mmCIF file of C-alpha atoms in Angstrom:
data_model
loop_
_atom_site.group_PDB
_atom_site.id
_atom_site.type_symbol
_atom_site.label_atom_id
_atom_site.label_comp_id
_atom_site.label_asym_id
_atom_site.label_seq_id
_atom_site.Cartn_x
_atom_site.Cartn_y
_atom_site.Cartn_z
ATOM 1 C CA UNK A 1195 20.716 -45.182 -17.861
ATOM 2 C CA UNK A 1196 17.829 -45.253 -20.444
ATOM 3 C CA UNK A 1197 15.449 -45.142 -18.324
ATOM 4 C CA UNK A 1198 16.828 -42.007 -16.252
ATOM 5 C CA UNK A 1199 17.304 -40.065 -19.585
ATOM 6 C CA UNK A 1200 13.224 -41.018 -20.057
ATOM 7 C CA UNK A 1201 12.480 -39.767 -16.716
ATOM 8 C CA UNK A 1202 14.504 -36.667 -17.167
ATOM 9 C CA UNK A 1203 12.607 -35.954 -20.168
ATOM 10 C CA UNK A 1204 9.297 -36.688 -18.939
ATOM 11 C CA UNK A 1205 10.169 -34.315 -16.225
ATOM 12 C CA UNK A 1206 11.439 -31.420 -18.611
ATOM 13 C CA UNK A 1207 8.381 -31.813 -20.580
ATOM 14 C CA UNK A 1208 6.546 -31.456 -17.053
ATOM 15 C CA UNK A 1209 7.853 -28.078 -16.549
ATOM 16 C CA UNK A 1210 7.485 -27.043 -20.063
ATOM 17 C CA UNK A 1211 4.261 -27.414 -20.051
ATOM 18 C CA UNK A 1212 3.311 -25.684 -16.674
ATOM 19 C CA UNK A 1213 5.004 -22.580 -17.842
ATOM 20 C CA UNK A 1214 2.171 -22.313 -20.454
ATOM 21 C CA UNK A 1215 -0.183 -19.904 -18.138
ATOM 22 C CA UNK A 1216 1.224 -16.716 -17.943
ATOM 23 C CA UNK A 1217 -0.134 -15.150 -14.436
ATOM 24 C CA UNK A 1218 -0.615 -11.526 -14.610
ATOM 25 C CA UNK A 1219 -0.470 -11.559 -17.960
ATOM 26 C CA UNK A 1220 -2.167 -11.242 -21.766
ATOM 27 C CA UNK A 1221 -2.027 -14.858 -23.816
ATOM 28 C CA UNK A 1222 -3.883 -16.084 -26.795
ATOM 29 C CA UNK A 1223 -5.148 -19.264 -25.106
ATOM 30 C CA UNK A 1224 -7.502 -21.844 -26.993
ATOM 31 C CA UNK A 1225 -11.290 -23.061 -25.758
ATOM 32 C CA UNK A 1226 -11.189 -26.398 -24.773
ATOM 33 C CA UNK A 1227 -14.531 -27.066 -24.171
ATOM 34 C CA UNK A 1228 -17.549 -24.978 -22.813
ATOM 35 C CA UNK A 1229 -19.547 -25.840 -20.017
ATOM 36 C CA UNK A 1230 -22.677 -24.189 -17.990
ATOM 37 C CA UNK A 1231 -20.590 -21.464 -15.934
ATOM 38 C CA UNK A 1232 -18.098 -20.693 -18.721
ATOM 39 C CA UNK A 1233 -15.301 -21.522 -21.349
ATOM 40 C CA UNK A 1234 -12.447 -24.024 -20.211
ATOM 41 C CA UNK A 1235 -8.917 -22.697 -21.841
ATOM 42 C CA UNK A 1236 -6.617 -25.251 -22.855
ATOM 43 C CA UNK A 1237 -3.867 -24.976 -20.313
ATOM 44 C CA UNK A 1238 -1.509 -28.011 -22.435
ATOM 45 C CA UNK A 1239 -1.069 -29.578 -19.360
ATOM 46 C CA UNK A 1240 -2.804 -32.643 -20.550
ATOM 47 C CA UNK A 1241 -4.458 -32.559 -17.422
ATOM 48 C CA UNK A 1242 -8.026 -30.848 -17.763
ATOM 49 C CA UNK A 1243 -8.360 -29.838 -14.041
ATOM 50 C CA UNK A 1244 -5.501 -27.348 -15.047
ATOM 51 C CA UNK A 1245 -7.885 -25.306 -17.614
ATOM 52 C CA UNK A 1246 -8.491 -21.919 -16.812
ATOM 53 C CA UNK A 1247 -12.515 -20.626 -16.496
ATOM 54 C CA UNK A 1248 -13.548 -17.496 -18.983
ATOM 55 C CA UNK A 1249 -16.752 -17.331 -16.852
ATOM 56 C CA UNK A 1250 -20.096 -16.825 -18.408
ATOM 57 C CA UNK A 1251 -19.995 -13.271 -17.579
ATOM 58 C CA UNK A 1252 -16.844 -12.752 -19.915
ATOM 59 C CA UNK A 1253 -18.328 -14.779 -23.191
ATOM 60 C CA UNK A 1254 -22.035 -13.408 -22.887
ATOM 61 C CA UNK A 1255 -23.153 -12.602 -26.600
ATOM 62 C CA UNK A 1256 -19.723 -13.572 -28.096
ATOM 63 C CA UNK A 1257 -20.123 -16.018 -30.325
ATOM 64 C CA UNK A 1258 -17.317 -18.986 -29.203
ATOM 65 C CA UNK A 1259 -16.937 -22.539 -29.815
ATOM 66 C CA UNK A 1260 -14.241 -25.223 -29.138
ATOM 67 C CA UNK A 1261 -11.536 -24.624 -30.930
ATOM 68 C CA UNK A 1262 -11.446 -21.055 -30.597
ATOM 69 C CA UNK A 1263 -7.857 -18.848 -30.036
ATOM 70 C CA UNK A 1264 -9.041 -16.289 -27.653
ATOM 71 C CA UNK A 1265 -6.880 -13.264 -25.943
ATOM 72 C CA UNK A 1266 -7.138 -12.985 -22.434
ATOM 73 C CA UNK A 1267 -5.836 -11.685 -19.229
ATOM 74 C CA UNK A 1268 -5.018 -14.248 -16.261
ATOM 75 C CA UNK A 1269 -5.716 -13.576 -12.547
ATOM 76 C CA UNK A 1270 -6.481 -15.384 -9.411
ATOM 77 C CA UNK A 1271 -10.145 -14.708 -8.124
ATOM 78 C CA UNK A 1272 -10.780 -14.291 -4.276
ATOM 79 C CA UNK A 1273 -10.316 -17.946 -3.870
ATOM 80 C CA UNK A 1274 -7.097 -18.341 -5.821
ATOM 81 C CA UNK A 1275 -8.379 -19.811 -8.729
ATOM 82 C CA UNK A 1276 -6.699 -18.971 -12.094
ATOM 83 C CA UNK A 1277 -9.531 -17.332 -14.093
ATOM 84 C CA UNK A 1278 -9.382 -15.026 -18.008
ATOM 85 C CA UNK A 1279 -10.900 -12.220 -18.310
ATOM 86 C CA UNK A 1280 -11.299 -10.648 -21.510
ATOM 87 C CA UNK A 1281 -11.363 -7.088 -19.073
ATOM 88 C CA UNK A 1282 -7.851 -5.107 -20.010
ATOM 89 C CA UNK A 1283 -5.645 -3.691 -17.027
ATOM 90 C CA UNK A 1284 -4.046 -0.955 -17.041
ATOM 91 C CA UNK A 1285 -0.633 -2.809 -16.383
ATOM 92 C CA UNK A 1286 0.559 -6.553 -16.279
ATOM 93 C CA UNK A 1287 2.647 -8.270 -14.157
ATOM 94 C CA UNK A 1288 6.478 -7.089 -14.574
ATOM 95 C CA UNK A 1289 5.375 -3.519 -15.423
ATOM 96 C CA UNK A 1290 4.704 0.009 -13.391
ATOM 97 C CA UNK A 1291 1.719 1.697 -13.583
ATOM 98 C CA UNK A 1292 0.353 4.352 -11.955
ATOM 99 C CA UNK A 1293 -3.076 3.380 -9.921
ATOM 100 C CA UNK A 1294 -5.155 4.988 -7.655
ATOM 101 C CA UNK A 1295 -6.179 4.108 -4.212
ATOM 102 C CA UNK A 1296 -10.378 2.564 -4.169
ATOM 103 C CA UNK A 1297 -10.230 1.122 -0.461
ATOM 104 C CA UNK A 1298 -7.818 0.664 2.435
ATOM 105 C CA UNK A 1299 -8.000 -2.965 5.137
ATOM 106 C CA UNK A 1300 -5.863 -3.710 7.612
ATOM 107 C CA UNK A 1301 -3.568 -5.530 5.876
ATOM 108 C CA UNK A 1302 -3.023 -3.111 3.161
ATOM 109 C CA UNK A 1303 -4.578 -1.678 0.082
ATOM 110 C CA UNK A 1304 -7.215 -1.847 -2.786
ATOM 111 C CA UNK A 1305 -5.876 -0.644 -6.308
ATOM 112 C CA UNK A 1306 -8.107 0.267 -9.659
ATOM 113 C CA UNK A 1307 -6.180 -1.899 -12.141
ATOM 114 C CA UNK A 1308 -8.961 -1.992 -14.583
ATOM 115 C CA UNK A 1309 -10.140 -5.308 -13.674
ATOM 116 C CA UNK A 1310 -13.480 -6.446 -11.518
ATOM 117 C CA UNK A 1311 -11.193 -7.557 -8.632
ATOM 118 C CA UNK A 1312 -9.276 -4.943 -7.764
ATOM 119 C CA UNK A 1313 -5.070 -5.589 -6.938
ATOM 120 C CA UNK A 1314 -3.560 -5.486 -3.867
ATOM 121 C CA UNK A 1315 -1.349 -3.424 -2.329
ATOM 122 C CA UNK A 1316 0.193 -5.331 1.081
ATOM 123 C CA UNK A 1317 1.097 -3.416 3.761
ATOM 124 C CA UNK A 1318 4.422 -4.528 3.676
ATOM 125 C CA UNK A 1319 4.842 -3.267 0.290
ATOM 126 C CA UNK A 1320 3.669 0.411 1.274
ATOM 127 C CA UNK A 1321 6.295 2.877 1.549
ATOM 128 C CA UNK A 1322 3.884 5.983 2.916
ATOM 129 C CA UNK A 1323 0.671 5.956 4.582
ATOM 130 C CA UNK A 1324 -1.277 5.823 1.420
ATOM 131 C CA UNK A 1325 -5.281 7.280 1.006
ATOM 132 C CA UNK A 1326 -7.848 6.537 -0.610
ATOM 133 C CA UNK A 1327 -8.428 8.470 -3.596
ATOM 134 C CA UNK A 1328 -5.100 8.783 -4.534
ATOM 135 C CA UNK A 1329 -2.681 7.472 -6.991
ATOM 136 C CA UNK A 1330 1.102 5.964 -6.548
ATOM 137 C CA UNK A 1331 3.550 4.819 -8.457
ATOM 138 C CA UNK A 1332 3.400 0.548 -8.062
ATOM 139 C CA UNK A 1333 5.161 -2.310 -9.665
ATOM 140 C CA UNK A 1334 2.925 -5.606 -10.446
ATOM 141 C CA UNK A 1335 4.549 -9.200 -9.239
ATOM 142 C CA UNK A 1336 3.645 -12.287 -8.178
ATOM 143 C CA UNK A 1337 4.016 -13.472 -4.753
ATOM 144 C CA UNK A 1338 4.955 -16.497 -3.678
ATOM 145 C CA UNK A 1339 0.469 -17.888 -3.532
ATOM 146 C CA UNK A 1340 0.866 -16.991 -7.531
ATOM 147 C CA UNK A 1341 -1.455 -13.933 -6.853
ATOM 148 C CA UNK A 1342 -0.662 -10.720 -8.606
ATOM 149 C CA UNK A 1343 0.053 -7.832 -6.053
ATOM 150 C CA UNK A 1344 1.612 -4.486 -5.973
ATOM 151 C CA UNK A 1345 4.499 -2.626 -4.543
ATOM 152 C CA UNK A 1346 5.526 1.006 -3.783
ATOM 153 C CA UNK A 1347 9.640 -0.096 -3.752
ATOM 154 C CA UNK A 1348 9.289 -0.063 -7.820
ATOM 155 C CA UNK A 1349 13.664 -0.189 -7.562
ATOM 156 C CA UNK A 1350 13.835 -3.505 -9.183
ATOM 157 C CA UNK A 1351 11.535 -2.331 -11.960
ATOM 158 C CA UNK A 1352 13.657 0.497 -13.313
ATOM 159 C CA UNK A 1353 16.309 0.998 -16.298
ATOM 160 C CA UNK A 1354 19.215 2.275 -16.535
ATOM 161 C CA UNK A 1355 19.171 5.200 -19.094
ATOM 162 C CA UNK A 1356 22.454 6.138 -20.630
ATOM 163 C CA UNK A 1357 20.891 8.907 -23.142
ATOM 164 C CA UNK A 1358 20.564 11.744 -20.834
ATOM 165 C CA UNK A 1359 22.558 14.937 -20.860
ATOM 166 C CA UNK A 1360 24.147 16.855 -18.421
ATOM 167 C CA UNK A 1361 21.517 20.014 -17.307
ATOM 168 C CA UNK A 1362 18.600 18.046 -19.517
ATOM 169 C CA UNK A 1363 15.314 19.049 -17.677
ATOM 170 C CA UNK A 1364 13.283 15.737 -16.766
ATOM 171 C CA UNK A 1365 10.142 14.683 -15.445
ATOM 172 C CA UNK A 1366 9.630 12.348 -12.645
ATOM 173 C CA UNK A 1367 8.288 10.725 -9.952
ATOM 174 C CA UNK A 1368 9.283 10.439 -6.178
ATOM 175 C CA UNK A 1369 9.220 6.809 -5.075
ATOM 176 C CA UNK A 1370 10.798 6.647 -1.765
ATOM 177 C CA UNK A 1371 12.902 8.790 0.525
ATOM 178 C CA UNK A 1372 15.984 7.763 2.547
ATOM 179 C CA UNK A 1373 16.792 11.531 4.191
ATOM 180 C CA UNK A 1374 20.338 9.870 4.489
ATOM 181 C CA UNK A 1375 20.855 9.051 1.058
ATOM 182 C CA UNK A 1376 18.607 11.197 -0.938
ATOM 183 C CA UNK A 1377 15.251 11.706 -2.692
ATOM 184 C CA UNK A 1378 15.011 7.968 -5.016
ATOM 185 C CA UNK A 1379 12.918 9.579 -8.260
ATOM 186 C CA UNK A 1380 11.317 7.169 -11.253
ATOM 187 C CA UNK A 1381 12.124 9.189 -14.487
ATOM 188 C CA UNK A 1382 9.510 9.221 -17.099
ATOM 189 C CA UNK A 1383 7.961 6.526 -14.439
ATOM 190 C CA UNK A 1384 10.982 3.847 -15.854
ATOM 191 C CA UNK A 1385 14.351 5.159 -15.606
ATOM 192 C CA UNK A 1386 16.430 4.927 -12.212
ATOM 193 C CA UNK A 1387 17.051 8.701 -10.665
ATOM 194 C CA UNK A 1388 18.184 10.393 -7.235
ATOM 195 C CA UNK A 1389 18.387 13.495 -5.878
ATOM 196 C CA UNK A 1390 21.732 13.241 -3.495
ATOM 197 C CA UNK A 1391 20.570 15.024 0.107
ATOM 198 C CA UNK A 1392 23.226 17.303 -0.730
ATOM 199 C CA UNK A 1393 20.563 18.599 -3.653
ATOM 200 C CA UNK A 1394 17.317 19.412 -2.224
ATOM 201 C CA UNK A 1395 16.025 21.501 0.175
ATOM 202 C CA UNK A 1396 12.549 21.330 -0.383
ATOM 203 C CA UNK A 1397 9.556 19.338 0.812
ATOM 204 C CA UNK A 1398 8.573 16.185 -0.773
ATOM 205 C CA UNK A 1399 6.667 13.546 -0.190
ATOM 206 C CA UNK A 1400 6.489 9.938 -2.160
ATOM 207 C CA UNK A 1401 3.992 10.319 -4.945
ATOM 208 C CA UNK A 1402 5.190 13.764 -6.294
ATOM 209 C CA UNK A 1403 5.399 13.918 -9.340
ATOM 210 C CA UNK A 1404 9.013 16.508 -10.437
ATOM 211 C CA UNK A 1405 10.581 18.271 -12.578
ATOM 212 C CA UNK A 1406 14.605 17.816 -12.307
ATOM 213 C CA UNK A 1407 17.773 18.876 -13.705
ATOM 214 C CA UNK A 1408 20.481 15.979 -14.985
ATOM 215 C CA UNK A 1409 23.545 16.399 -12.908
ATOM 216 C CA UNK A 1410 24.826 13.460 -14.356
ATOM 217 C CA UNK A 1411 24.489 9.712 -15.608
ATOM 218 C CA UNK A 1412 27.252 7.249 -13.955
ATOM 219 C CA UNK A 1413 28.603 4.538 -15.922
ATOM 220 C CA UNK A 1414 25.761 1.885 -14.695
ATOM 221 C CA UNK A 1415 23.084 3.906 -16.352
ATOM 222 C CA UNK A 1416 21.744 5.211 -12.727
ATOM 223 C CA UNK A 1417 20.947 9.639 -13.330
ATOM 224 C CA UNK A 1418 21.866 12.014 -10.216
ATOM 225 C CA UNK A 1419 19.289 14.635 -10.242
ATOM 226 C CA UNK A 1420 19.160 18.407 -8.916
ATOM 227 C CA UNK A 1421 15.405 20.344 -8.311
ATOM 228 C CA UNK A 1422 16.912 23.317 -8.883
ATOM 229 C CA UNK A 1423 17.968 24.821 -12.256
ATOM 230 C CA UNK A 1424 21.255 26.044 -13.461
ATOM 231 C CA UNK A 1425 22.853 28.828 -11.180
ATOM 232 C CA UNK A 1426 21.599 31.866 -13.087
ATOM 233 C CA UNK A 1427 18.328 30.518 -13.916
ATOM 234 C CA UNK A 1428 17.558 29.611 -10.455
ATOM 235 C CA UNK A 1429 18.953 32.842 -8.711
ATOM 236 C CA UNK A 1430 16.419 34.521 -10.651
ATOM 237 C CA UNK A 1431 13.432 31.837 -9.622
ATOM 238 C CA UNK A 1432 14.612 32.119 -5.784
ATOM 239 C CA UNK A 1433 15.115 36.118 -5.651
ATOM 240 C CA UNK A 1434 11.229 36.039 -7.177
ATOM 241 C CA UNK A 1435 9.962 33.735 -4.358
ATOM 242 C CA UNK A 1436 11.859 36.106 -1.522
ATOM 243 C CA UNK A 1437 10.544 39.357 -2.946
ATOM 244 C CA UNK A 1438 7.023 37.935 -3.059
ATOM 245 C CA UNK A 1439 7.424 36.990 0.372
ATOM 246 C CA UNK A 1440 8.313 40.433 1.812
ATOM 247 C CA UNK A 1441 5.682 41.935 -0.673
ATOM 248 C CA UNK A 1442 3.154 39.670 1.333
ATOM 249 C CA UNK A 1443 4.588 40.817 4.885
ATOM 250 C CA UNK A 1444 2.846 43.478 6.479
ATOM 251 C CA UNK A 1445 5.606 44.813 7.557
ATOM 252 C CA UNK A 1446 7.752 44.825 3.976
ATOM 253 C CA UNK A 1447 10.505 43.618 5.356
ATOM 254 C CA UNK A 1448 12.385 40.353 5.979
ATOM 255 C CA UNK A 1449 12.899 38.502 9.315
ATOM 256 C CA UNK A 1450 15.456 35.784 7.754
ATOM 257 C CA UNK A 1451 19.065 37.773 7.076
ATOM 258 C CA UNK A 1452 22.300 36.702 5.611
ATOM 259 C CA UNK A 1453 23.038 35.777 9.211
ATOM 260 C CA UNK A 1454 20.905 33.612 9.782
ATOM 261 C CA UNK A 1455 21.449 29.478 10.203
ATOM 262 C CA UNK A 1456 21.121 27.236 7.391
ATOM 263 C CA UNK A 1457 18.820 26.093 8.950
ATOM 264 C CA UNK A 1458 16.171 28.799 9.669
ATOM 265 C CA UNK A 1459 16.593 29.924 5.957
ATOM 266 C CA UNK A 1460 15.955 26.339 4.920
ATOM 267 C CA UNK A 1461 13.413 26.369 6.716
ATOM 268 C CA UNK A 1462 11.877 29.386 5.883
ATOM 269 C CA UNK A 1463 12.236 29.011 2.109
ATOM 270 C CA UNK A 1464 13.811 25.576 1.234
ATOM 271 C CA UNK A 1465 17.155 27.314 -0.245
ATOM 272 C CA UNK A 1466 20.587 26.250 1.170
ATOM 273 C CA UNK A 1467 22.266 29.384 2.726
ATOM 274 C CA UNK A 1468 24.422 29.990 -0.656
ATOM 275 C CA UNK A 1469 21.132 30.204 -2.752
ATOM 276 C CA UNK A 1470 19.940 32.908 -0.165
ATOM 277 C CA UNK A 1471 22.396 34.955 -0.204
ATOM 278 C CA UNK A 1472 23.088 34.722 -4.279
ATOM 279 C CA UNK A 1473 19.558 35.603 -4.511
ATOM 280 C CA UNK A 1474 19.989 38.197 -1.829
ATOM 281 C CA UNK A 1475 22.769 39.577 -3.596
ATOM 282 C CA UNK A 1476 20.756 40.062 -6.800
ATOM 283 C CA UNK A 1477 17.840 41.802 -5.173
ATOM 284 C CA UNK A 1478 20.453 44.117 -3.725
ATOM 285 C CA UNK A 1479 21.884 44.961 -7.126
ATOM 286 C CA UNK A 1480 18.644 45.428 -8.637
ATOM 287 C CA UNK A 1481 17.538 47.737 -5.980
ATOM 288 C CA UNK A 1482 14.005 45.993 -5.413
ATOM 289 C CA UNK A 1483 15.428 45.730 -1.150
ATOM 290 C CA UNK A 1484 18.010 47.603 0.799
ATOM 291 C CA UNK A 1485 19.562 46.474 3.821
ATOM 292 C CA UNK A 1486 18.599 48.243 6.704
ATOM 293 C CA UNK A 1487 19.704 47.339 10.869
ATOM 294 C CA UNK A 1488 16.301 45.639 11.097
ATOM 295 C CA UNK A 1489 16.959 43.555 8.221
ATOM 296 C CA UNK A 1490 16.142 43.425 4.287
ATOM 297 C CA UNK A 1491 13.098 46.027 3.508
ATOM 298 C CA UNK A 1492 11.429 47.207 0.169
ATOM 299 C CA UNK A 1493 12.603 49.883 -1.535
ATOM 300 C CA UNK A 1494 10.072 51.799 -3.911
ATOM 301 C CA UNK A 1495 10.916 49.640 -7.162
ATOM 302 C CA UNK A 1496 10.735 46.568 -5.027
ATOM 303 C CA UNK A 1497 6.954 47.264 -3.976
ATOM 304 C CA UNK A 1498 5.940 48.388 -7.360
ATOM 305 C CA UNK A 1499 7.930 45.018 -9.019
ATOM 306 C CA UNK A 1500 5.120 42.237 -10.159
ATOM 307 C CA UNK A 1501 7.648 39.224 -11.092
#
């Protein structure tokens, strides 16, 4: 019985001390020795092959010597060897970050993550065709190799948020879309958000970055969100974009009518049928259109009108 409680504690103390090495992220590690291509950092593994490299290239004109606490970021290098850097990212391993695209390969993507070697995005983890250039919304993790890699699905990384308020104007950005289920949004790039498909009637695309209305927060902290602002507010917004749209037509007049489908009006101008006509209606009233049997046309006021 002894010696299975030794074993068991041997073992405990094992796994203790491989969780020292935090990959993917900042620790204050100490030099263990230095040697011709670098500094060795004292993994506490009691095994000296587990040491981490701070390569020459990271402790050039720094004055070190064993002994030393140094703060450093870990990483695999091409050949999945845990090296430090002394290089800062611009997000660790747990956290989202906004990156931009530096190269694309057939198996997925190159990210700018402030480090030499830059962090992969796998193909699997893409949820658009992304480009070069451009920046998305990722999540770091580490994949089953240990490596550090990135992901579009940034779901798991979000927070509930149980402080908005009901109409509070947010800012966001769209991480995936499920036309069944809705538009999913990242608020303030942390909080979990959604735009029902009963809400929108726009165009988006993943990577836009929103501005949304609070429709409200359900008891597990998760926010429904609306594009479109509070009835009176956005009949005014919508009855702009329509009479700058017939001010544009050569002909000063409107094709799309009261009659028409939802869908040719949502098509035309990304309002649901109600919206239309509401904004409609308060064109009407203001006398900037009149109706005529070819449709909505400008009246005098409506032509003269700069919104």
């Amino acid at each position: 019985m002894n010696e299975i409680r030794k074993n068991n504690e041997i073992m405990d103390e094992t796994t203790a001390k491989q969780s020292i090495i935090k990959i993917g992220k900042r620790q204050k590690l100490t030099i263990n020795n230095i040697s011709t291509i670098g500094a060795y950092l004292d993994a506490e593994t009691g095994n000296t092959d587990d040491n981490v490299l701070l390569p020459n290239n990271q402790i050039e004109g720094k004055e070190l010597q064993e002994g030393d606490v140094v703060d450093v970021f870990i990483y695999r290098d091409s050949e999945d060897r845990l090296i430090a850097t002394f290089e800062a990212s611009f997000a660790v391993a747990g956290t989202i970050a906004k990156l931009k695209v530096v190269d694309l390969a057939p198996f997925g993507a190159f990210l700018d993550w402030g480090l030499s070697k830059d962090l992969l995005l796998p193909k699997g983890q893409e949820e658009c065709r992304v480009e070069v250039g451009e920046t998305y919304l990722v999540g770091l993790f580490e994949d089953k190799k240990g490596r550090i890699s990135a992901t579009m699905n940034v779901y798991k990384f979000l927070l509930p948020n149980f402080e908005l308020e009901k109409n509070e104007l947010i800012v966001g950005t769209v991480y995936r879309i499920v036309p069944e289920i809705g538009i999913f949004v990242a608020i303030e790039d942390r909080y979990y958000g959604l735009i029902p498909n009963n809400e929108f009637f726009g165009n988006y695309k993943v990577g836009d970055e929103i501005q949304a209305r609070v429709i409200r927060t359900r008891e597990d902290g998760k926010v429904d969100l609306s594009p479109r602002l509070l009835a009176h507010v956005q009949m005014d917004k919508d009855a702009s974009m329509i009479l700058e749209s017939i001010q544009t037509n050569y002909h000063k007049k409107l094709t799309i009518s009261d009659k028409s489908s939802p869908e040719d009006i949502k098509r035309e101008f990304g309002l649901s049928k109600k919206a239309f006509k509401r904004a409609i209606g308060g064109l009407l009233k203001n006398r900037f259109i009149e109706k005529t049997e070819a449709g909505f046309k400008l009246t005098e006021a409506g032509k003269n009108h700069k919104g």
